[in-house]
Short mmCIF file of C-alpha atoms and ligand atoms in Angstrom, two decimals:
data_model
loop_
_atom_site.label_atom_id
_atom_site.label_comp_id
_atom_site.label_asym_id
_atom_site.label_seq_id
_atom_site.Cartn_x
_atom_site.Cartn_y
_atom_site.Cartn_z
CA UNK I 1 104.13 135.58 106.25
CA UNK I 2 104.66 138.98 108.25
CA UNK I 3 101.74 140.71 109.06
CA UNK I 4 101.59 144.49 110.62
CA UNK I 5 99.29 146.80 110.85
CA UNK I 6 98.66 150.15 112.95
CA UNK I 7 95.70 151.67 114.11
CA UNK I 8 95.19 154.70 115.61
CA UNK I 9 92.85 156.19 118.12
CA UNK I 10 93.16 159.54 118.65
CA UNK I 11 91.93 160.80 121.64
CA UNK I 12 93.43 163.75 122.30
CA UNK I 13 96.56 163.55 124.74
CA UNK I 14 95.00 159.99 125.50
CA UNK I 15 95.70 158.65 122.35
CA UNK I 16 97.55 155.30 121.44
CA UNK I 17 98.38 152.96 118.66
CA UNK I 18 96.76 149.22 118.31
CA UNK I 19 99.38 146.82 116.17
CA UNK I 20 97.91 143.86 114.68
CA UNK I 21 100.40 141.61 113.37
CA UNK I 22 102.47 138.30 113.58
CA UNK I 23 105.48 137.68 115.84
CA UNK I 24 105.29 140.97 117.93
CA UNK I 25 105.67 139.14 121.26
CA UNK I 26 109.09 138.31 119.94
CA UNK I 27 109.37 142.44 118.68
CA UNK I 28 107.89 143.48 122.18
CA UNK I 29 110.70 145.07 123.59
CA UNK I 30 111.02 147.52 120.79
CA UNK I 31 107.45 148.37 120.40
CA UNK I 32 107.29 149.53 124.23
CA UNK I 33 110.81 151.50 123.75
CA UNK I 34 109.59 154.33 123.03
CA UNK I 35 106.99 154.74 126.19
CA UNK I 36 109.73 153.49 128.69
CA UNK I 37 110.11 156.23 131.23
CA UNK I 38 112.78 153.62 132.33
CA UNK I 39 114.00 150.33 131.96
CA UNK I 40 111.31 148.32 133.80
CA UNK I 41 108.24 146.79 133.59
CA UNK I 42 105.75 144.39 135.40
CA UNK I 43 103.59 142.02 133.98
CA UNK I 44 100.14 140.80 134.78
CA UNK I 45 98.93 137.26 133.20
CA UNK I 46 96.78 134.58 134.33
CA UNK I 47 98.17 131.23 135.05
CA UNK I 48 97.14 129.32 131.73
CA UNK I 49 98.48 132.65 129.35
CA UNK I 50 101.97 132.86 131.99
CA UNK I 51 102.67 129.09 131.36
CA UNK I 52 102.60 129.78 127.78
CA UNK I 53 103.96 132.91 127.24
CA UNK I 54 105.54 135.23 129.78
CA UNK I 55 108.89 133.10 129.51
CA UNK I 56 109.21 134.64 125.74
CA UNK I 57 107.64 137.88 126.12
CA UNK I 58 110.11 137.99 129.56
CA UNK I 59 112.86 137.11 127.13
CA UNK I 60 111.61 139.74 124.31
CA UNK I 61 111.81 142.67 127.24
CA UNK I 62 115.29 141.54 128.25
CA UNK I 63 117.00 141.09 125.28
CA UNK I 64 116.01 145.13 125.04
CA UNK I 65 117.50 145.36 127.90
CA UNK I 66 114.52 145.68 130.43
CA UNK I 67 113.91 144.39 133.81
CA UNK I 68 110.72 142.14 134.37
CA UNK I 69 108.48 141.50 137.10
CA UNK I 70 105.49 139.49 137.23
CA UNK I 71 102.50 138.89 138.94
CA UNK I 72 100.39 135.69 137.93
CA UNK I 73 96.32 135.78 138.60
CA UNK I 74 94.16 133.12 138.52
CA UNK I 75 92.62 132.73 135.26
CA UNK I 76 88.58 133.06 134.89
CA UNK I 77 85.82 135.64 135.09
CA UNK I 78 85.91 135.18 139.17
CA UNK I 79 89.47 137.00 139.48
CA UNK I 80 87.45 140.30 138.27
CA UNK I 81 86.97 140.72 141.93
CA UNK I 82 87.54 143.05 144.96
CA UNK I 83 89.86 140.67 146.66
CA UNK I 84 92.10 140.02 143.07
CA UNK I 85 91.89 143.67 142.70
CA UNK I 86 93.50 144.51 146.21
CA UNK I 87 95.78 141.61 146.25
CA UNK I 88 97.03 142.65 142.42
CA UNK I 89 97.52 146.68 144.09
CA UNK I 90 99.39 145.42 146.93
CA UNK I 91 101.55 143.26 144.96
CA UNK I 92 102.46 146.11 143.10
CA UNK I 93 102.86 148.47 145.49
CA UNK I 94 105.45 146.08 147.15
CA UNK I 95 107.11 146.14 143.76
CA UNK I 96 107.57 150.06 143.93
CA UNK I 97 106.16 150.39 141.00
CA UNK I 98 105.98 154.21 139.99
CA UNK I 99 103.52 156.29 138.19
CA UNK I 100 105.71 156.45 135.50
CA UNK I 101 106.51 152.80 135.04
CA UNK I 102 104.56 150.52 132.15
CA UNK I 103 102.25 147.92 133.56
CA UNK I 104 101.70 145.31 131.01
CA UNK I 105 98.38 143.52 130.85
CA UNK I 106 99.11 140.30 129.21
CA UNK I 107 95.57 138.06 128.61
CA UNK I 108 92.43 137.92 127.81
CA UNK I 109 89.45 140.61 129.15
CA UNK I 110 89.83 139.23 132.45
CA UNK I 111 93.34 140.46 132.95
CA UNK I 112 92.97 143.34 130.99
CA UNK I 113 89.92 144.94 132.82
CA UNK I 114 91.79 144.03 136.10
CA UNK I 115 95.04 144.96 135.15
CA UNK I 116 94.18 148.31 133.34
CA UNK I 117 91.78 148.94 136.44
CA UNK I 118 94.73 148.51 139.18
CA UNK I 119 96.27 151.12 136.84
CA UNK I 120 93.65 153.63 136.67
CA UNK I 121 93.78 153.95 140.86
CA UNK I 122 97.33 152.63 141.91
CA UNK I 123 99.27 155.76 142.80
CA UNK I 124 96.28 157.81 141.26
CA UNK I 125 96.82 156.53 137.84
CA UNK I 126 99.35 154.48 136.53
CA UNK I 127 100.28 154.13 132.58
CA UNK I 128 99.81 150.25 131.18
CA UNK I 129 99.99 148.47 128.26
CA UNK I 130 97.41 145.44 126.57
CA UNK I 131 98.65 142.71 125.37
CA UNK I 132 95.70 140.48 124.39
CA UNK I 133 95.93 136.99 123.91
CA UNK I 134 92.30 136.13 123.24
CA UNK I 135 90.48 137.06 120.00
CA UNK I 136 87.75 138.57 122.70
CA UNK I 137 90.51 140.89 123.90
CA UNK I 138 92.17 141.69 120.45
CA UNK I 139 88.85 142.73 118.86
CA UNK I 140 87.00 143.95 121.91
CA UNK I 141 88.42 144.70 125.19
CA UNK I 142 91.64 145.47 124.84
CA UNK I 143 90.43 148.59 123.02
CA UNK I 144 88.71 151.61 124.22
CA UNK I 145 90.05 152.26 128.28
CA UNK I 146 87.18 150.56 129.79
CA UNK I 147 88.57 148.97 132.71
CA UNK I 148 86.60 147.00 135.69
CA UNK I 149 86.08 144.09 137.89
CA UNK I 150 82.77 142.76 138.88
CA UNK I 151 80.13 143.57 142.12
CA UNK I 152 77.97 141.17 143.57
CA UNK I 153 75.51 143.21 142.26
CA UNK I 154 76.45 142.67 138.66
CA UNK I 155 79.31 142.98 135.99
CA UNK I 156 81.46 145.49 135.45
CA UNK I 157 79.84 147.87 137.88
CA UNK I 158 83.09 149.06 139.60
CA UNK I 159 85.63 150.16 137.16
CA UNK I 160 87.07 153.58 134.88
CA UNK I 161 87.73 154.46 132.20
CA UNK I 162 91.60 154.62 131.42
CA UNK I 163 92.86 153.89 128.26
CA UNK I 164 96.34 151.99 127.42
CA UNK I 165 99.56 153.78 125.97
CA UNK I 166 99.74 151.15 123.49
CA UNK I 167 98.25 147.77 122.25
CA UNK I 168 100.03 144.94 120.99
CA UNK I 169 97.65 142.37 119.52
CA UNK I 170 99.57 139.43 118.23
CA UNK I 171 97.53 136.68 116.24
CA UNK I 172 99.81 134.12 116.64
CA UNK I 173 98.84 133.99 119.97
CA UNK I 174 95.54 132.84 118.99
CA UNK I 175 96.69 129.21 117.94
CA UNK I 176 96.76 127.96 121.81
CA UNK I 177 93.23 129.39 122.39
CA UNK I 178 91.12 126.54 123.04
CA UNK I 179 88.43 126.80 120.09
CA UNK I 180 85.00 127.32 122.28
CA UNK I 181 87.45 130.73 123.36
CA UNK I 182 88.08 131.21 119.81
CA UNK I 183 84.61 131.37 118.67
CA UNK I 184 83.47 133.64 122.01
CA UNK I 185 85.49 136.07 121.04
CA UNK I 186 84.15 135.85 117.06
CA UNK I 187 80.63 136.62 118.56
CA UNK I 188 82.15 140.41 119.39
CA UNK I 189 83.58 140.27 115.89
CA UNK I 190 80.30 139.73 114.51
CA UNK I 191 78.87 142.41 116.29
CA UNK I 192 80.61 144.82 114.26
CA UNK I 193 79.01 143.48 111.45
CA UNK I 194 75.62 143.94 113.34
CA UNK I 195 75.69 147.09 114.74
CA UNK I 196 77.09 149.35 111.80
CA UNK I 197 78.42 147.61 108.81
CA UNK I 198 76.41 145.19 106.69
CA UNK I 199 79.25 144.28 104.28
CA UNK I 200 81.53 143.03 106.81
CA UNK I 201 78.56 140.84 108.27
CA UNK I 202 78.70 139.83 104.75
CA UNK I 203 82.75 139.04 104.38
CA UNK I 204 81.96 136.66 107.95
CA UNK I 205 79.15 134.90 106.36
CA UNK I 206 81.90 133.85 103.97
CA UNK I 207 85.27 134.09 105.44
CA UNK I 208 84.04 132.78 109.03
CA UNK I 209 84.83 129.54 108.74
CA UNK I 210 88.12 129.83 107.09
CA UNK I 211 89.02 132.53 110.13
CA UNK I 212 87.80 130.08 113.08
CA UNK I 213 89.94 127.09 111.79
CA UNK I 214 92.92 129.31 112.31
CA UNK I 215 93.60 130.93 108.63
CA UNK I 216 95.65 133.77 109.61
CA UNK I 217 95.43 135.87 106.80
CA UNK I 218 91.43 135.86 107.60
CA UNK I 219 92.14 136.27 111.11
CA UNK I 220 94.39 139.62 110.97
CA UNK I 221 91.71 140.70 108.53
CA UNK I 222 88.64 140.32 110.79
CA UNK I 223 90.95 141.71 114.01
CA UNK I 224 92.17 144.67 112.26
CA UNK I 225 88.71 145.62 110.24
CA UNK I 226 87.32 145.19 114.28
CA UNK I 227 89.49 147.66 115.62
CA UNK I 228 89.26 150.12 113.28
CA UNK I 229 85.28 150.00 113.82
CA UNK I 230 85.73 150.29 117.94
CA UNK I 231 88.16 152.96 117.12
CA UNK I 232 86.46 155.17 115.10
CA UNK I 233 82.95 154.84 117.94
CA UNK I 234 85.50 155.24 120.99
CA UNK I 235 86.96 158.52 119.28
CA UNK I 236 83.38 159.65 118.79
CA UNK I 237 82.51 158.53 122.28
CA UNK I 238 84.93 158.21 124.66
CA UNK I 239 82.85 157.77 127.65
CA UNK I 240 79.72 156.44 126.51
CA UNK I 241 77.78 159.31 126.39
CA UNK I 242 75.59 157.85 123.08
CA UNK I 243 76.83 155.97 120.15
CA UNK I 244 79.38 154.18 121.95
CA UNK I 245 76.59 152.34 123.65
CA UNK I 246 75.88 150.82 120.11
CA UNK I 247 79.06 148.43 121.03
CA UNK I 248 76.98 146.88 123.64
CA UNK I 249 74.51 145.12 121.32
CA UNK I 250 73.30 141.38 122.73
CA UNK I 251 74.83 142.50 126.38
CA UNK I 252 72.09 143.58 128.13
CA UNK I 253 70.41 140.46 127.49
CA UNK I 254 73.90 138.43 127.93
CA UNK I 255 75.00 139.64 131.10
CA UNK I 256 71.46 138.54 132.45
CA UNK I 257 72.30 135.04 131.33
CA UNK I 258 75.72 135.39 132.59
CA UNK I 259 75.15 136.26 136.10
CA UNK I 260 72.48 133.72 135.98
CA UNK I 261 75.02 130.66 135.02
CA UNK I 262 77.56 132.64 138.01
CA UNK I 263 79.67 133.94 135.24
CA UNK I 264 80.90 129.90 134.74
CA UNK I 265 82.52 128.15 132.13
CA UNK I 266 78.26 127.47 131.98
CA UNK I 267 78.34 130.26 129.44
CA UNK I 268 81.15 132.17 128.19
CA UNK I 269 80.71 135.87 127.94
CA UNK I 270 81.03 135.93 124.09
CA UNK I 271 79.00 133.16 124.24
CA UNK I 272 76.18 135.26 126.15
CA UNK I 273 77.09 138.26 123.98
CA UNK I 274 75.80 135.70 120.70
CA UNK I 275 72.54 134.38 122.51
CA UNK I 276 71.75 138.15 123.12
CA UNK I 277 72.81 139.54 120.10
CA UNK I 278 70.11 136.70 118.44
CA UNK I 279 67.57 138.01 120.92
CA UNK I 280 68.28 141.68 120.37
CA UNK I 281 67.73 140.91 116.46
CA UNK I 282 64.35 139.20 117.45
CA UNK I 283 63.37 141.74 120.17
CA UNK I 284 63.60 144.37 116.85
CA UNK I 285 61.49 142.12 114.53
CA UNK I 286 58.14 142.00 117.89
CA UNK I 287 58.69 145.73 117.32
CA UNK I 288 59.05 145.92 114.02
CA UNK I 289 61.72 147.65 113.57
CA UNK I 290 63.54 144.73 111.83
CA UNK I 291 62.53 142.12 109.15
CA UNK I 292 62.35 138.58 109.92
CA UNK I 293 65.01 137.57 107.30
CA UNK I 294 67.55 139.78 108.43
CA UNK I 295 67.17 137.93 112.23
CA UNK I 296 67.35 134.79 110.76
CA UNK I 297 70.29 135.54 108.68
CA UNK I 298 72.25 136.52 112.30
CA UNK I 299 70.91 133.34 113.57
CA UNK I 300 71.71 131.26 111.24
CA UNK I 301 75.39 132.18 111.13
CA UNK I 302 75.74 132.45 114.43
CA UNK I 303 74.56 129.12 114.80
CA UNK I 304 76.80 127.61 112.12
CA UNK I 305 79.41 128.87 114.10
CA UNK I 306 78.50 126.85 116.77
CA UNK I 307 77.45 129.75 119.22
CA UNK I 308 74.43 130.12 121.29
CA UNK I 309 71.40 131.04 119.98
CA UNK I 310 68.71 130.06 122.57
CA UNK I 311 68.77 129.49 126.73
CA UNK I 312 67.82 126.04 126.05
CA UNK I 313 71.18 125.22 124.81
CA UNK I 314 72.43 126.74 128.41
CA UNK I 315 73.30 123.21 130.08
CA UNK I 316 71.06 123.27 133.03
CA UNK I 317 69.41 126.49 132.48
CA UNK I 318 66.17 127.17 134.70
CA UNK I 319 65.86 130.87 135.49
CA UNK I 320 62.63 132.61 135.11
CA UNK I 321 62.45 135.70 132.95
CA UNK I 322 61.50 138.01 136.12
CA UNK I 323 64.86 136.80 137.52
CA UNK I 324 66.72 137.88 134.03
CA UNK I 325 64.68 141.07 134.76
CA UNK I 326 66.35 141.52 138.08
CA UNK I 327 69.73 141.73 136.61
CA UNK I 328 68.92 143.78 133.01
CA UNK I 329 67.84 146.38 135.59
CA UNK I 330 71.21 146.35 136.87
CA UNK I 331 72.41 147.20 133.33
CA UNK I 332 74.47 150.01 133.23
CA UNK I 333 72.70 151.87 130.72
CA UNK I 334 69.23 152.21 132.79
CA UNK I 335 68.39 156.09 132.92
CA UNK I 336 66.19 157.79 135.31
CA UNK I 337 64.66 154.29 135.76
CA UNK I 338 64.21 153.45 131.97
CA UNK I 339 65.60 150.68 129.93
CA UNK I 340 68.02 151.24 127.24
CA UNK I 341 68.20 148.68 124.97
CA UNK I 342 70.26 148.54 122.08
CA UNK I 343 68.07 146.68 118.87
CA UNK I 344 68.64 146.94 115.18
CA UNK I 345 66.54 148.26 111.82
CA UNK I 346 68.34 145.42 109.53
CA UNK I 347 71.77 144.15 109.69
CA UNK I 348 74.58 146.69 109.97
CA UNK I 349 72.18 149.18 111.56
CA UNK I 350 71.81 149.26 115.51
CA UNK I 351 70.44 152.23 117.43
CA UNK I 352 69.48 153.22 120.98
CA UNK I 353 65.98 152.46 121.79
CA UNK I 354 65.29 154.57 125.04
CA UNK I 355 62.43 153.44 127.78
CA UNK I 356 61.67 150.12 126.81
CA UNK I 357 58.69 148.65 128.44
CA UNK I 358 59.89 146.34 131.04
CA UNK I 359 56.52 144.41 130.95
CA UNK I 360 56.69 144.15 127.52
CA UNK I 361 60.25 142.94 127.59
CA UNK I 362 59.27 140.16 130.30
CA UNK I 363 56.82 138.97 128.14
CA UNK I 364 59.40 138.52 125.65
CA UNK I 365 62.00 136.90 127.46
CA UNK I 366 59.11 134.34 129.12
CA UNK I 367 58.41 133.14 125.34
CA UNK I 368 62.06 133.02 124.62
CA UNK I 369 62.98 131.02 127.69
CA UNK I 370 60.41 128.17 125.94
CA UNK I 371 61.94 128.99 122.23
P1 NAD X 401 89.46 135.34 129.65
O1 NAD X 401 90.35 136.49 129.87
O2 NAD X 401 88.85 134.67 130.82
O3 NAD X 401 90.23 134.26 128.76
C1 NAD X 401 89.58 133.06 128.42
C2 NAD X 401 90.39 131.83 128.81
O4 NAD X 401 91.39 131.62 127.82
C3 NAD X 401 91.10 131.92 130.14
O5 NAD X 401 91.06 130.66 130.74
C4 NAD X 401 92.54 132.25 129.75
O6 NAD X 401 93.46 131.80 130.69
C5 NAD X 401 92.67 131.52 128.45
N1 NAD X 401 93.60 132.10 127.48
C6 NAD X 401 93.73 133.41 127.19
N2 NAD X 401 94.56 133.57 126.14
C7 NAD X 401 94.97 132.33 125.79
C8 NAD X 401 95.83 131.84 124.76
N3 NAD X 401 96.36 132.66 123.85
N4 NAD X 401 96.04 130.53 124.69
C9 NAD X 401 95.45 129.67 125.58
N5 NAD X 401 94.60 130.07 126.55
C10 NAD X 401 94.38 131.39 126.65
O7 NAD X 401 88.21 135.71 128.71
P2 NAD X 401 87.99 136.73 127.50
O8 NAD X 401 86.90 136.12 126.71
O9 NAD X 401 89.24 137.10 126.84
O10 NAD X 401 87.45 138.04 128.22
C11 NAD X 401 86.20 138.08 128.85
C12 NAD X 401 86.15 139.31 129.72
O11 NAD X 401 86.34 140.47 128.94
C13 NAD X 401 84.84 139.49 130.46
O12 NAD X 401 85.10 139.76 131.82
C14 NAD X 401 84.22 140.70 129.80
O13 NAD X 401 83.42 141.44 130.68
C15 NAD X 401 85.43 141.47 129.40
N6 NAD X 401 85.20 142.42 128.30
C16 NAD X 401 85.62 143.70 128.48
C17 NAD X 401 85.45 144.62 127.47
C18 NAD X 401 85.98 146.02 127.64
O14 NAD X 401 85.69 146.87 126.79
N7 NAD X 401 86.79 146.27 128.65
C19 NAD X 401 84.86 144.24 126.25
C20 NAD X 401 84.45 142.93 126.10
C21 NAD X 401 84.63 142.01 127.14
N1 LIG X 402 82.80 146.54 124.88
C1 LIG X 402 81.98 147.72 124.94
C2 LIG X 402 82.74 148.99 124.91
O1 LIG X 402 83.95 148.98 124.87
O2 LIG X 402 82.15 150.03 124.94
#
């Protein structure tokens, strides 16, 4: 079965083409032809995605006759760092890599926030290309030109946005991914579902488990119908000015947990993205903005997926909820000292509740931490 599909974001002089499809590692060289300034590219990968794949896609670039170098990272949420990010730059710059040239981004959202952020500020901007290799990345990050690596301060806080010529998102790719990867990265598939359209939360409740035990025909389904969502709010919203922020539904509440568990394999970031999503749907039913059935209908799926769906199922878990407090008001979204959370009405409709009440919000997290 061949599977292709292209969708576009348009954005302007900034905007690029995702492909979702089968076998386009092997069809790489030819997809990239046409935004070759020259003959050359450079890689980025992480050590586990390099021993399986940069021999072929290496192969793919050269039998279209283009030169390959590559750099290989170390793979986990700790390489999003200063000291990756300087090491990657200076590795390139030794390469003499030009403004011009394609940087390809070959991974999951670890190398592609690093990679795409070495582009944004190498030589004042450099062009790159995402190849993602997790379903996180194909759905998710690999979309939209946010780029970053982490602070010890919090995630994501140092980073641009810069968006990629061109995204390759090949499902085969997704057989090697170790399942507890595969169903991270169907937590930010879900969200779609959650945030803005109640019949494809529907088609998961369904078609979920067919898509996690590998069905492809599910899985290019579920990508695509993803990326056409993030496109259409990243056109709208390019730099997060309001409904973009809808995409972050469950993280201000994950990244808490995640900087709490040191961003280990503790708790994955879809993971923390699923256990927040759960409490963003229950944080909307204390206010009642949301029913009770429609939380425990997100629940209950996520949980038959075998996500999170409570801290006590964080192995070794003891944080207080005034510590989770210090990091939500870290989140990026805080505004002239307010909380901005991002809860729901019912299923498929998220909004942007403004100045929540922080005591309020500790209360909540205190009861949930005993849930
Ligand atoms: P990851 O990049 O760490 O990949 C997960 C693990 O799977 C790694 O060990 C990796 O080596 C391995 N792996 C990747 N592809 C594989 C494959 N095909 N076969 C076998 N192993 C493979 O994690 P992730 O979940 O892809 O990304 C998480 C990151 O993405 C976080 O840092 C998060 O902040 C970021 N993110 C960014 C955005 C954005 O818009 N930029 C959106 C969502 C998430
Ligand atoms: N993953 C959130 C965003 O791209 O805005």
């Amino acid at each position: 079965m061949c599977i292709l599909e292209k969708i576009h974001v348009g954005l302007g002089d900034k905007s690029y083409d995702v492909f979702v499809g089968t076998s386009l590692i092997d069809r790489a060289g030819d997809f990239l032809a046409p935004h070759l300034r020259r003959d050359r590219v450079v890689i980025i990968t992480d050590e586990n995605v390099g021993a399986l794949y940069l021999a072929p896609l290496s192969q793919a670039f050269a039998s279209s006759g283009i030169k390959v170098d590559a750099i290989t990272l170390p793979p986990g949420e700790q390489t999003k760092s200063f000291e990756q990010l300087e090491q990657l730059c200076n590795a390139l710059i030794e390469l003499k890599v030009e403004r011009n040239d394609l940087i390809v981004a070959l991974g999951g959202g670890v190398i592609g926030d690093i990679t795409g952020f070495a582009a944004s500020i190498l030589r004042r901007g450099c062009r790159f290309v995402q190849i993602p290799t997790t379903l996180l990345a194909q759905v998710d990050s690999s979309v939209g030109g946010k780029t970053a690596i982490n602070a010890k301060g919090g995630k994501n806080l140092i980073g641009a946005f810069h968006q990629p010529v061109l995204v390759l998102a090949d499902i085969d790719i997704l057989t090697s991914l170790p399942p507890r990867e595969l169903r991270a990265g169907y937590a930010e598939v879900v969200k779609y579902g959650l945030l803005g359209d109640a019949s494809f939360f529907e088609w998961l409740e369904e078609n979920g488990p067919a898509l996690l035990s590998g069905d492809p025909a599910q899985m290019s389904l579920a990508v695509q119908r993803s990326v056409e969502a993030k496109a259409r709010i990243v056109e709208a919203d390019e730099k997060e000015a309001g409904q973009r922020a809808l995409l972050n539904l469950g993280h201000t509440f994950g990244h808490a947990f995640e900087a709490e568990t040191g961003y280990s394999q503790k708790l994955l970031h879809g993971e923390a993205v699923a256990l927040g999503m759960v409490m963003a749907f229950d944080y909307s039913v204390v206010h009642g903005f949301c029913s009770p059935d429609h939380a425990a209908r997100v629940r209950t799926h996520l949980e038959a997926t075998g996500l999170p769906v409570s801290p006590r199922q964080i192995n070794d878990f003891d944080a207080s909820a005034s510590k989770l407090m210090t990091h939500i008001w870290q989140d990026k979204k805080v505004s002239s000292g307010k909380l901005t959370f991002i809860l729901a009405r019912e299923i498929g409709q998220a909004f942007i509740a403004n100045d929540v009440d922080p005591v309020h919000l500790e209360e909540f997290l205190a009861t949930s931490l005993q849930d």
